[in-house]
Short mmCIF file of N, CA and C in Angstrom, two decimals:
data_model
loop_
_atom_site.label_atom_id
_atom_site.label_comp_id
_atom_site.label_asym_id
_atom_site.label_seq_id
_atom_site.Cartn_x
_atom_site.Cartn_y
_atom_site.Cartn_z
N UNK A 1 8.68 1.02 38.24
CA UNK A 1 9.63 0.04 38.75
C UNK A 1 9.85 0.16 40.26
N UNK A 2 9.58 1.34 40.80
CA UNK A 2 9.81 1.52 42.23
C UNK A 2 8.92 0.61 43.07
N UNK A 3 7.79 0.20 42.55
CA UNK A 3 6.87 -0.64 43.32
C UNK A 3 7.31 -2.10 43.35
N UNK A 4 8.16 -2.53 42.45
CA UNK A 4 8.55 -3.94 42.41
C UNK A 4 9.91 -4.20 43.06
N UNK A 5 10.59 -3.17 43.52
CA UNK A 5 11.94 -3.33 44.05
C UNK A 5 12.01 -4.30 45.23
N UNK A 6 10.97 -4.38 46.03
CA UNK A 6 11.00 -5.24 47.22
C UNK A 6 10.41 -6.62 46.97
N UNK A 7 10.03 -6.92 45.73
CA UNK A 7 9.44 -8.22 45.41
C UNK A 7 10.48 -9.33 45.55
N UNK A 8 10.00 -10.53 45.91
CA UNK A 8 10.89 -11.69 46.03
C UNK A 8 11.48 -12.08 44.67
N UNK A 9 10.65 -12.04 43.65
CA UNK A 9 11.09 -12.36 42.29
C UNK A 9 10.45 -11.37 41.32
N UNK A 10 11.24 -10.94 40.35
CA UNK A 10 10.75 -10.04 39.31
C UNK A 10 10.97 -10.75 37.98
N UNK A 11 9.93 -10.81 37.16
CA UNK A 11 10.05 -11.38 35.83
C UNK A 11 9.98 -10.24 34.81
N UNK A 12 10.96 -10.19 33.92
CA UNK A 12 11.01 -9.15 32.90
C UNK A 12 10.59 -9.78 31.58
N UNK A 13 9.58 -9.16 30.93
CA UNK A 13 9.05 -9.68 29.67
C UNK A 13 9.49 -8.82 28.50
N UNK A 14 9.73 -9.46 27.37
CA UNK A 14 10.00 -8.76 26.11
C UNK A 14 9.30 -9.56 25.02
N UNK A 15 8.38 -8.93 24.31
CA UNK A 15 7.58 -9.58 23.27
C UNK A 15 6.85 -10.81 23.82
N UNK A 16 6.39 -10.71 25.06
CA UNK A 16 5.63 -11.79 25.66
C UNK A 16 6.49 -12.94 26.19
N UNK A 17 7.80 -12.82 26.09
CA UNK A 17 8.71 -13.86 26.56
C UNK A 17 9.44 -13.38 27.81
N UNK A 18 9.63 -14.28 28.77
CA UNK A 18 10.40 -13.94 29.96
C UNK A 18 11.87 -13.92 29.57
N UNK A 19 12.52 -12.76 29.77
CA UNK A 19 13.93 -12.63 29.39
C UNK A 19 14.85 -12.55 30.61
N UNK A 20 14.29 -12.21 31.78
CA UNK A 20 15.08 -12.16 33.00
C UNK A 20 14.18 -12.44 34.20
N UNK A 21 14.74 -13.12 35.20
CA UNK A 21 14.04 -13.36 36.45
C UNK A 21 15.05 -13.21 37.58
N UNK A 22 14.64 -12.54 38.64
CA UNK A 22 15.53 -12.40 39.79
C UNK A 22 15.03 -11.33 40.72
N UNK A 23 15.83 -11.05 41.74
CA UNK A 23 15.50 -9.96 42.66
C UNK A 23 15.95 -8.65 42.05
N UNK A 24 15.56 -7.57 42.66
CA UNK A 24 15.94 -6.23 42.19
C UNK A 24 17.46 -6.13 42.06
N UNK A 25 18.16 -6.55 43.09
CA UNK A 25 19.62 -6.42 43.11
C UNK A 25 20.28 -7.28 42.04
N UNK A 26 19.84 -8.53 41.90
CA UNK A 26 20.48 -9.41 40.91
C UNK A 26 20.20 -8.93 39.48
N UNK A 27 19.00 -8.42 39.25
CA UNK A 27 18.69 -7.92 37.91
C UNK A 27 19.49 -6.67 37.57
N UNK A 28 19.74 -5.83 38.56
CA UNK A 28 20.57 -4.65 38.32
C UNK A 28 22.01 -5.07 37.99
N UNK A 29 22.50 -6.07 38.71
CA UNK A 29 23.87 -6.54 38.48
C UNK A 29 24.05 -7.17 37.11
N UNK A 30 23.00 -7.80 36.59
CA UNK A 30 23.09 -8.42 35.26
C UNK A 30 23.31 -7.41 34.16
N UNK A 31 22.81 -6.19 34.36
CA UNK A 31 22.97 -5.15 33.34
C UNK A 31 22.13 -5.37 32.10
N UNK A 32 21.02 -6.09 32.22
CA UNK A 32 20.16 -6.39 31.07
C UNK A 32 18.99 -5.43 30.95
N UNK A 33 17.86 -5.99 30.53
CA UNK A 33 16.65 -5.20 30.29
C UNK A 33 16.23 -4.43 31.54
N UNK A 34 16.13 -5.13 32.67
CA UNK A 34 15.66 -4.49 33.91
C UNK A 34 16.57 -3.33 34.29
N UNK A 35 17.87 -3.57 34.19
CA UNK A 35 18.83 -2.54 34.55
C UNK A 35 18.66 -1.30 33.68
N UNK A 36 18.45 -1.51 32.38
CA UNK A 36 18.25 -0.37 31.47
C UNK A 36 16.96 0.38 31.80
N UNK A 37 15.87 -0.38 32.04
CA UNK A 37 14.61 0.28 32.40
C UNK A 37 14.77 1.06 33.70
N UNK A 38 15.43 0.46 34.66
CA UNK A 38 15.63 1.10 35.94
C UNK A 38 16.46 2.38 35.78
N UNK A 39 17.54 2.28 35.01
CA UNK A 39 18.40 3.46 34.84
C UNK A 39 17.68 4.58 34.10
N UNK A 40 16.75 4.22 33.19
CA UNK A 40 15.98 5.27 32.51
C UNK A 40 15.03 5.96 33.47
N UNK A 41 14.40 5.18 34.34
CA UNK A 41 13.43 5.77 35.25
C UNK A 41 14.11 6.57 36.36
N UNK A 42 15.27 6.10 36.80
CA UNK A 42 15.95 6.74 37.92
C UNK A 42 17.32 7.26 37.48
N UNK A 43 17.36 7.95 36.37
CA UNK A 43 18.62 8.41 35.78
C UNK A 43 19.39 9.35 36.71
N UNK A 44 18.69 10.08 37.55
CA UNK A 44 19.37 11.04 38.42
C UNK A 44 19.94 10.40 39.68
N UNK A 45 19.65 9.13 39.92
CA UNK A 45 20.17 8.44 41.08
C UNK A 45 21.43 7.69 40.70
N UNK A 46 22.33 7.47 41.64
CA UNK A 46 23.63 6.89 41.33
C UNK A 46 23.68 5.38 41.52
N UNK A 47 22.59 4.75 41.92
CA UNK A 47 22.60 3.30 42.15
C UNK A 47 22.95 2.54 40.88
N UNK A 48 22.53 3.01 39.76
CA UNK A 48 22.84 2.36 38.49
C UNK A 48 23.70 3.32 37.69
N UNK A 49 24.87 2.86 37.29
CA UNK A 49 25.72 3.71 36.48
C UNK A 49 25.68 3.24 35.05
N UNK A 50 25.73 4.20 34.15
CA UNK A 50 25.72 3.85 32.74
C UNK A 50 26.58 4.85 32.00
N UNK A 51 27.29 4.38 30.98
CA UNK A 51 28.14 5.28 30.20
C UNK A 51 27.38 5.88 29.03
N UNK A 52 26.14 5.50 28.86
CA UNK A 52 25.40 5.95 27.69
C UNK A 52 24.71 7.27 27.94
N UNK A 53 24.33 7.89 26.87
CA UNK A 53 23.59 9.13 26.92
C UNK A 53 22.17 8.84 27.41
N UNK A 54 21.71 9.49 28.47
CA UNK A 54 20.35 9.23 28.98
C UNK A 54 19.27 9.48 27.93
N UNK A 55 19.51 10.42 27.03
CA UNK A 55 18.52 10.67 25.97
C UNK A 55 18.34 9.43 25.11
N UNK A 56 19.43 8.76 24.79
CA UNK A 56 19.35 7.56 23.98
C UNK A 56 18.63 6.44 24.72
N UNK A 57 18.85 6.34 26.02
CA UNK A 57 18.14 5.33 26.81
C UNK A 57 16.64 5.58 26.80
N UNK A 58 16.25 6.83 26.97
CA UNK A 58 14.81 7.17 26.97
C UNK A 58 14.19 6.91 25.60
N UNK A 59 14.90 7.28 24.55
CA UNK A 59 14.38 7.05 23.20
C UNK A 59 14.26 5.56 22.93
N UNK A 60 15.27 4.80 23.34
CA UNK A 60 15.23 3.35 23.17
C UNK A 60 14.04 2.75 23.90
N UNK A 61 13.81 3.21 25.11
CA UNK A 61 12.67 2.72 25.89
C UNK A 61 11.35 3.06 25.20
N UNK A 62 11.25 4.28 24.71
CA UNK A 62 10.03 4.71 24.01
C UNK A 62 9.80 3.87 22.76
N UNK A 63 10.86 3.65 21.98
CA UNK A 63 10.74 2.83 20.78
C UNK A 63 10.31 1.41 21.11
N UNK A 64 10.96 0.83 22.11
CA UNK A 64 10.64 -0.55 22.50
C UNK A 64 9.19 -0.65 22.98
N UNK A 65 8.76 0.30 23.78
CA UNK A 65 7.39 0.30 24.29
C UNK A 65 6.38 0.36 23.15
N UNK A 66 6.59 1.28 22.22
CA UNK A 66 5.66 1.45 21.10
C UNK A 66 5.69 0.26 20.15
N UNK A 67 6.89 -0.25 19.88
CA UNK A 67 7.00 -1.42 18.99
C UNK A 67 6.34 -2.64 19.60
N UNK A 68 6.56 -2.85 20.89
CA UNK A 68 5.94 -4.00 21.55
C UNK A 68 4.41 -3.88 21.54
N UNK A 69 3.91 -2.67 21.74
CA UNK A 69 2.46 -2.46 21.67
C UNK A 69 1.95 -2.79 20.27
N UNK A 70 2.63 -2.25 19.28
CA UNK A 70 2.20 -2.48 17.90
C UNK A 70 2.26 -3.97 17.54
N UNK A 71 3.33 -4.64 17.96
CA UNK A 71 3.46 -6.07 17.68
C UNK A 71 2.35 -6.85 18.36
N UNK A 72 2.00 -6.45 19.58
CA UNK A 72 0.90 -7.11 20.28
C UNK A 72 -0.42 -6.94 19.56
N UNK A 73 -0.73 -5.70 19.16
CA UNK A 73 -1.98 -5.43 18.44
C UNK A 73 -2.03 -6.20 17.12
N UNK A 74 -0.93 -6.10 16.36
CA UNK A 74 -0.88 -6.77 15.06
C UNK A 74 -0.90 -8.29 15.20
N UNK A 75 -0.27 -8.78 16.26
CA UNK A 75 -0.27 -10.23 16.50
C UNK A 75 -1.68 -10.76 16.72
N UNK A 76 -2.48 -10.01 17.45
CA UNK A 76 -3.87 -10.40 17.65
C UNK A 76 -4.62 -10.45 16.32
N UNK A 77 -4.32 -9.49 15.47
CA UNK A 77 -4.97 -9.45 14.15
C UNK A 77 -4.48 -10.58 13.25
N UNK A 78 -3.17 -10.81 13.24
CA UNK A 78 -2.60 -11.88 12.41
C UNK A 78 -3.16 -13.24 12.83
N UNK A 79 -3.28 -13.45 14.13
CA UNK A 79 -3.78 -14.73 14.65
C UNK A 79 -5.30 -14.79 14.65
N UNK A 80 -5.95 -13.74 14.18
CA UNK A 80 -7.41 -13.65 14.10
C UNK A 80 -8.07 -13.91 15.46
N UNK A 81 -7.56 -13.22 16.47
CA UNK A 81 -8.08 -13.38 17.83
C UNK A 81 -8.99 -12.21 18.22
N UNK A 82 -9.72 -11.70 17.24
CA UNK A 82 -10.65 -10.62 17.50
C UNK A 82 -12.08 -11.14 17.43
N UNK A 83 -12.94 -10.54 18.24
CA UNK A 83 -14.32 -11.02 18.32
C UNK A 83 -15.23 -10.45 17.25
N UNK A 84 -14.95 -9.21 16.82
CA UNK A 84 -15.86 -8.59 15.85
C UNK A 84 -15.10 -7.53 15.05
N UNK A 85 -15.77 -6.96 14.07
CA UNK A 85 -15.14 -5.98 13.18
C UNK A 85 -14.78 -4.69 13.91
N UNK A 86 -15.57 -4.33 14.92
CA UNK A 86 -15.26 -3.12 15.69
C UNK A 86 -13.95 -3.29 16.46
N UNK A 87 -13.77 -4.44 17.10
CA UNK A 87 -12.54 -4.71 17.82
C UNK A 87 -11.35 -4.75 16.85
N UNK A 88 -11.57 -5.34 15.68
CA UNK A 88 -10.53 -5.40 14.65
C UNK A 88 -10.10 -3.99 14.25
N UNK A 89 -11.07 -3.13 14.03
CA UNK A 89 -10.76 -1.75 13.63
C UNK A 89 -10.04 -1.01 14.76
N UNK A 90 -10.43 -1.24 16.00
CA UNK A 90 -9.75 -0.60 17.13
C UNK A 90 -8.29 -1.02 17.20
N UNK A 91 -8.01 -2.29 16.97
CA UNK A 91 -6.63 -2.78 16.99
C UNK A 91 -5.82 -2.19 15.83
N UNK A 92 -6.44 -2.06 14.69
CA UNK A 92 -5.77 -1.42 13.54
C UNK A 92 -5.46 0.03 13.88
N UNK A 93 -6.43 0.75 14.44
CA UNK A 93 -6.22 2.14 14.81
C UNK A 93 -5.10 2.28 15.85
N UNK A 94 -5.09 1.39 16.84
CA UNK A 94 -4.05 1.44 17.87
C UNK A 94 -2.68 1.12 17.27
N UNK A 95 -2.62 0.19 16.33
CA UNK A 95 -1.36 -0.12 15.65
C UNK A 95 -0.86 1.09 14.87
N UNK A 96 -1.77 1.74 14.18
CA UNK A 96 -1.41 2.93 13.40
C UNK A 96 -0.89 4.04 14.33
N UNK A 97 -1.58 4.27 15.43
CA UNK A 97 -1.14 5.30 16.38
C UNK A 97 0.22 4.95 16.99
N UNK A 98 0.44 3.69 17.28
CA UNK A 98 1.75 3.26 17.80
C UNK A 98 2.84 3.52 16.76
N UNK A 99 2.55 3.24 15.51
CA UNK A 99 3.53 3.47 14.44
C UNK A 99 3.87 4.96 14.32
N UNK A 100 2.87 5.81 14.46
CA UNK A 100 3.12 7.26 14.42
C UNK A 100 3.99 7.70 15.60
N UNK A 101 3.76 7.10 16.75
CA UNK A 101 4.59 7.43 17.93
C UNK A 101 6.02 6.94 17.74
N UNK A 102 6.19 5.80 17.09
CA UNK A 102 7.54 5.32 16.78
C UNK A 102 8.23 6.34 15.86
N UNK A 103 7.52 6.82 14.87
CA UNK A 103 8.09 7.83 13.97
C UNK A 103 8.48 9.09 14.74
N UNK A 104 7.64 9.52 15.66
CA UNK A 104 7.98 10.70 16.48
C UNK A 104 9.25 10.46 17.29
N UNK A 105 9.38 9.27 17.86
CA UNK A 105 10.58 8.95 18.64
C UNK A 105 11.81 8.90 17.74
N UNK A 106 11.66 8.38 16.52
CA UNK A 106 12.78 8.35 15.58
C UNK A 106 13.18 9.78 15.20
N UNK A 107 12.20 10.64 15.01
CA UNK A 107 12.50 12.04 14.71
C UNK A 107 13.29 12.68 15.85
N UNK A 108 12.89 12.41 17.06
CA UNK A 108 13.60 12.92 18.23
C UNK A 108 15.02 12.36 18.28
N UNK A 109 15.15 11.08 18.04
CA UNK A 109 16.45 10.42 18.03
C UNK A 109 17.35 11.06 16.98
N UNK A 110 16.83 11.28 15.79
CA UNK A 110 17.61 11.90 14.71
C UNK A 110 18.06 13.30 15.11
N UNK A 111 17.17 14.05 15.74
CA UNK A 111 17.52 15.40 16.18
C UNK A 111 18.68 15.36 17.18
N UNK A 112 18.63 14.45 18.14
CA UNK A 112 19.69 14.33 19.15
C UNK A 112 21.01 13.96 18.47
N UNK A 113 20.96 12.97 17.58
CA UNK A 113 22.18 12.53 16.89
C UNK A 113 22.75 13.68 16.05
N UNK A 114 21.90 14.37 15.29
CA UNK A 114 22.38 15.47 14.45
C UNK A 114 22.96 16.61 15.28
N UNK A 115 22.36 16.88 16.43
CA UNK A 115 22.92 17.90 17.31
C UNK A 115 24.31 17.50 17.79
N UNK A 116 24.47 16.24 18.16
CA UNK A 116 25.77 15.75 18.62
C UNK A 116 26.81 15.84 17.50
N UNK A 117 26.43 15.42 16.31
CA UNK A 117 27.36 15.46 15.17
C UNK A 117 27.74 16.91 14.85
N UNK A 118 26.74 17.79 14.79
CA UNK A 118 27.02 19.20 14.49
C UNK A 118 27.86 19.85 15.57
N UNK A 119 27.62 19.49 16.82
CA UNK A 119 28.41 20.05 17.91
C UNK A 119 29.86 19.60 17.77
N UNK A 120 30.05 18.32 17.45
CA UNK A 120 31.42 17.82 17.27
C UNK A 120 32.12 18.53 16.13
N UNK A 121 31.41 18.75 15.03
CA UNK A 121 32.03 19.38 13.87
C UNK A 121 32.35 20.86 14.12
N UNK A 122 31.53 21.53 14.93
CA UNK A 122 31.72 22.96 15.14
C UNK A 122 32.61 23.28 16.34
N UNK A 123 32.90 22.31 17.18
CA UNK A 123 33.68 22.60 18.38
C UNK A 123 35.17 22.59 18.06
N UNK A 124 35.91 23.31 18.87
CA UNK A 124 37.36 23.34 18.71
C UNK A 124 38.03 22.18 19.44
N UNK A 125 37.25 21.45 20.18
CA UNK A 125 37.79 20.33 20.96
C UNK A 125 38.18 19.22 20.01
N UNK A 126 39.30 18.56 20.31
CA UNK A 126 39.70 17.41 19.49
C UNK A 126 38.58 16.39 19.48
N UNK A 127 38.23 15.98 18.29
CA UNK A 127 37.12 15.05 18.15
C UNK A 127 37.58 13.63 18.46
N UNK A 128 36.78 12.94 19.21
CA UNK A 128 37.00 11.52 19.45
C UNK A 128 36.40 10.77 18.26
N UNK A 129 37.27 10.16 17.46
CA UNK A 129 36.82 9.52 16.23
C UNK A 129 35.83 8.39 16.51
N UNK A 130 36.06 7.62 17.59
CA UNK A 130 35.13 6.53 17.92
C UNK A 130 33.75 7.08 18.22
N UNK A 131 33.69 8.16 18.97
CA UNK A 131 32.41 8.77 19.31
C UNK A 131 31.73 9.31 18.06
N UNK A 132 32.50 9.95 17.20
CA UNK A 132 31.95 10.48 15.95
C UNK A 132 31.40 9.34 15.09
N UNK A 133 32.15 8.24 14.99
CA UNK A 133 31.68 7.07 14.23
C UNK A 133 30.42 6.49 14.83
N UNK A 134 30.34 6.49 16.17
CA UNK A 134 29.15 5.97 16.83
C UNK A 134 27.92 6.79 16.44
N UNK A 135 28.06 8.10 16.45
CA UNK A 135 26.93 8.95 16.08
C UNK A 135 26.57 8.78 14.61
N UNK A 136 27.56 8.56 13.76
CA UNK A 136 27.28 8.28 12.35
C UNK A 136 26.51 6.97 12.22
N UNK A 137 26.91 5.95 13.00
CA UNK A 137 26.18 4.68 13.00
C UNK A 137 24.74 4.87 13.47
N UNK A 138 24.55 5.70 14.48
CA UNK A 138 23.21 5.98 14.98
C UNK A 138 22.37 6.65 13.90
N UNK A 139 23.01 7.52 13.12
CA UNK A 139 22.30 8.18 12.03
C UNK A 139 21.85 7.15 10.99
N UNK A 140 22.70 6.18 10.70
CA UNK A 140 22.34 5.12 9.74
C UNK A 140 21.20 4.26 10.29
N UNK A 141 21.23 3.98 11.58
CA UNK A 141 20.16 3.19 12.20
C UNK A 141 18.83 3.95 12.09
N UNK A 142 18.88 5.25 12.31
CA UNK A 142 17.69 6.08 12.18
C UNK A 142 17.14 6.00 10.76
N UNK A 143 18.02 6.08 9.78
CA UNK A 143 17.59 5.97 8.38
C UNK A 143 16.98 4.61 8.10
N UNK A 144 17.57 3.56 8.65
CA UNK A 144 17.05 2.20 8.48
C UNK A 144 15.64 2.09 9.06
N UNK A 145 15.44 2.68 10.23
CA UNK A 145 14.11 2.68 10.84
C UNK A 145 13.09 3.34 9.92
N UNK A 146 13.45 4.51 9.43
CA UNK A 146 12.51 5.23 8.56
C UNK A 146 12.20 4.44 7.29
N UNK A 147 13.22 3.83 6.70
CA UNK A 147 13.02 3.06 5.47
C UNK A 147 11.97 1.99 5.65
N UNK A 148 11.97 1.33 6.82
CA UNK A 148 10.99 0.28 7.08
C UNK A 148 9.68 0.83 7.63
N UNK A 149 9.78 1.95 8.33
CA UNK A 149 8.61 2.48 9.02
C UNK A 149 7.62 3.16 8.07
N UNK A 150 8.10 3.88 7.09
CA UNK A 150 7.19 4.59 6.18
C UNK A 150 6.21 3.66 5.47
N UNK A 151 6.66 2.54 4.87
CA UNK A 151 5.69 1.63 4.25
C UNK A 151 4.72 1.02 5.27
N UNK A 152 5.23 0.73 6.47
CA UNK A 152 4.37 0.18 7.53
C UNK A 152 3.26 1.17 7.87
N UNK A 153 3.64 2.43 8.04
CA UNK A 153 2.65 3.47 8.35
C UNK A 153 1.65 3.61 7.21
N UNK A 154 2.14 3.57 5.98
CA UNK A 154 1.23 3.68 4.82
C UNK A 154 0.21 2.54 4.81
N UNK A 155 0.69 1.33 5.06
CA UNK A 155 -0.22 0.18 5.09
C UNK A 155 -1.25 0.31 6.19
N UNK A 156 -0.79 0.69 7.38
CA UNK A 156 -1.72 0.83 8.50
C UNK A 156 -2.70 1.98 8.28
N UNK A 157 -2.25 3.02 7.59
CA UNK A 157 -3.17 4.13 7.31
C UNK A 157 -4.27 3.69 6.34
N UNK A 158 -3.89 2.90 5.34
CA UNK A 158 -4.91 2.36 4.43
C UNK A 158 -5.97 1.60 5.20
N UNK A 159 -5.51 0.80 6.16
CA UNK A 159 -6.44 0.01 6.96
C UNK A 159 -7.23 0.88 7.94
N UNK A 160 -6.56 1.82 8.58
CA UNK A 160 -7.24 2.68 9.55
C UNK A 160 -8.29 3.56 8.89
N UNK A 161 -7.99 4.03 7.69
CA UNK A 161 -8.93 4.88 6.97
C UNK A 161 -9.94 4.07 6.15
N UNK A 162 -9.86 2.75 6.29
CA UNK A 162 -10.79 1.83 5.61
C UNK A 162 -10.77 2.02 4.09
N UNK A 163 -9.57 2.25 3.55
CA UNK A 163 -9.42 2.44 2.10
C UNK A 163 -9.19 1.12 1.37
N UNK A 164 -8.89 0.07 2.12
CA UNK A 164 -8.75 -1.27 1.53
C UNK A 164 -9.89 -2.12 2.06
N UNK A 165 -10.77 -2.55 1.17
CA UNK A 165 -11.97 -3.27 1.60
C UNK A 165 -11.88 -4.79 1.39
N UNK A 166 -10.95 -5.22 0.58
CA UNK A 166 -10.84 -6.66 0.30
C UNK A 166 -10.15 -7.37 1.46
N UNK A 167 -10.82 -8.33 2.10
CA UNK A 167 -10.28 -9.00 3.29
C UNK A 167 -8.90 -9.64 3.07
N UNK A 168 -8.68 -10.25 1.91
CA UNK A 168 -7.37 -10.89 1.68
C UNK A 168 -6.26 -9.86 1.64
N UNK A 169 -6.50 -8.72 1.01
CA UNK A 169 -5.49 -7.66 0.95
C UNK A 169 -5.28 -7.04 2.33
N UNK A 170 -6.38 -6.91 3.09
CA UNK A 170 -6.25 -6.40 4.46
C UNK A 170 -5.35 -7.31 5.28
N UNK A 171 -5.60 -8.62 5.19
CA UNK A 171 -4.80 -9.58 5.95
C UNK A 171 -3.34 -9.56 5.53
N UNK A 172 -3.10 -9.38 4.24
CA UNK A 172 -1.73 -9.30 3.74
C UNK A 172 -1.03 -8.05 4.29
N UNK A 173 -1.73 -6.91 4.28
CA UNK A 173 -1.16 -5.68 4.83
C UNK A 173 -0.86 -5.83 6.32
N UNK A 174 -1.75 -6.48 7.04
CA UNK A 174 -1.54 -6.69 8.48
C UNK A 174 -0.33 -7.60 8.70
N UNK A 175 -0.23 -8.69 7.95
CA UNK A 175 0.90 -9.62 8.10
C UNK A 175 2.22 -8.94 7.76
N UNK A 176 2.23 -8.15 6.69
CA UNK A 176 3.45 -7.42 6.31
C UNK A 176 3.83 -6.39 7.37
N UNK A 177 2.84 -5.71 7.92
CA UNK A 177 3.10 -4.72 8.97
C UNK A 177 3.66 -5.41 10.22
N UNK A 178 3.11 -6.55 10.54
CA UNK A 178 3.59 -7.31 11.70
C UNK A 178 5.06 -7.70 11.51
N UNK A 179 5.40 -8.23 10.33
CA UNK A 179 6.78 -8.62 10.05
C UNK A 179 7.72 -7.41 10.08
N UNK A 180 7.26 -6.30 9.56
CA UNK A 180 8.08 -5.08 9.59
C UNK A 180 8.32 -4.61 11.03
N UNK A 181 7.31 -4.69 11.87
CA UNK A 181 7.46 -4.28 13.27
C UNK A 181 8.45 -5.20 13.99
N UNK A 182 8.40 -6.49 13.71
CA UNK A 182 9.37 -7.44 14.29
C UNK A 182 10.78 -7.08 13.82
N UNK A 183 10.92 -6.77 12.54
CA UNK A 183 12.22 -6.39 12.00
C UNK A 183 12.74 -5.12 12.70
N UNK A 184 11.86 -4.13 12.88
CA UNK A 184 12.27 -2.90 13.56
C UNK A 184 12.72 -3.17 14.99
N UNK A 185 12.09 -4.11 15.64
CA UNK A 185 12.51 -4.46 16.99
C UNK A 185 13.91 -5.07 16.97
N UNK A 186 14.22 -5.85 15.95
CA UNK A 186 15.57 -6.40 15.79
C UNK A 186 16.59 -5.28 15.55
N UNK A 187 16.22 -4.29 14.74
CA UNK A 187 17.10 -3.14 14.51
C UNK A 187 17.32 -2.39 15.82
N UNK A 188 16.27 -2.26 16.62
CA UNK A 188 16.39 -1.60 17.91
C UNK A 188 17.37 -2.35 18.82
N UNK A 189 17.33 -3.66 18.78
CA UNK A 189 18.26 -4.46 19.59
C UNK A 189 19.70 -4.17 19.21
N UNK A 190 19.96 -4.01 17.91
CA UNK A 190 21.31 -3.67 17.46
C UNK A 190 21.72 -2.30 17.99
N UNK A 191 20.79 -1.35 17.95
CA UNK A 191 21.05 -0.02 18.48
C UNK A 191 21.37 -0.10 19.98
N UNK A 192 20.58 -0.88 20.71
CA UNK A 192 20.79 -0.97 22.16
C UNK A 192 22.13 -1.59 22.50
N UNK A 193 22.63 -2.46 21.67
CA UNK A 193 23.97 -3.03 21.90
C UNK A 193 25.06 -1.99 21.71
N UNK A 194 24.78 -0.99 20.88
CA UNK A 194 25.79 0.03 20.59
C UNK A 194 25.78 1.17 21.58
N UNK A 195 24.68 1.31 22.34
CA UNK A 195 24.66 2.46 23.29
C UNK A 195 25.27 2.09 24.60
#
């Protein structure tokens, strides 16, 4: 992001759609996508202030990056925009790897949330009930991610390992995986509103 700060106009994309346009300063003032990305990259600088936990911002960014990659790969497959079977297999493999990275980020997120909850429970400090409830909500979001992610990973693994040979079933697994990834991105948006 440091290279675009002096640009006349910056366009911020999410899922291939322009979600924000403006100068560096106006985008920071909006407090939207650009501001969050900027604050994650430059968390130690005071130009952007945020009340959220920097770990959650980084995890959110990692999840969004991996989900968008997976949605892009799967979208190409769903729309049948591949030239040959080798390219198709490469996109399936990349989707599978992205899904595994999403799972790793969710594991990290769960660890951070559980540490916060355990620290609150074990500390002698008066617990802030709102903060405790927020961490409980984050734990539920993590569980929701896993519930949708495990079947998606299973489907992509079948395809990556070439265990499903029937083209119609392959296409169905790809379409279902694509829809699941879109759903996970919606869950991520809910999480980002809460942080």
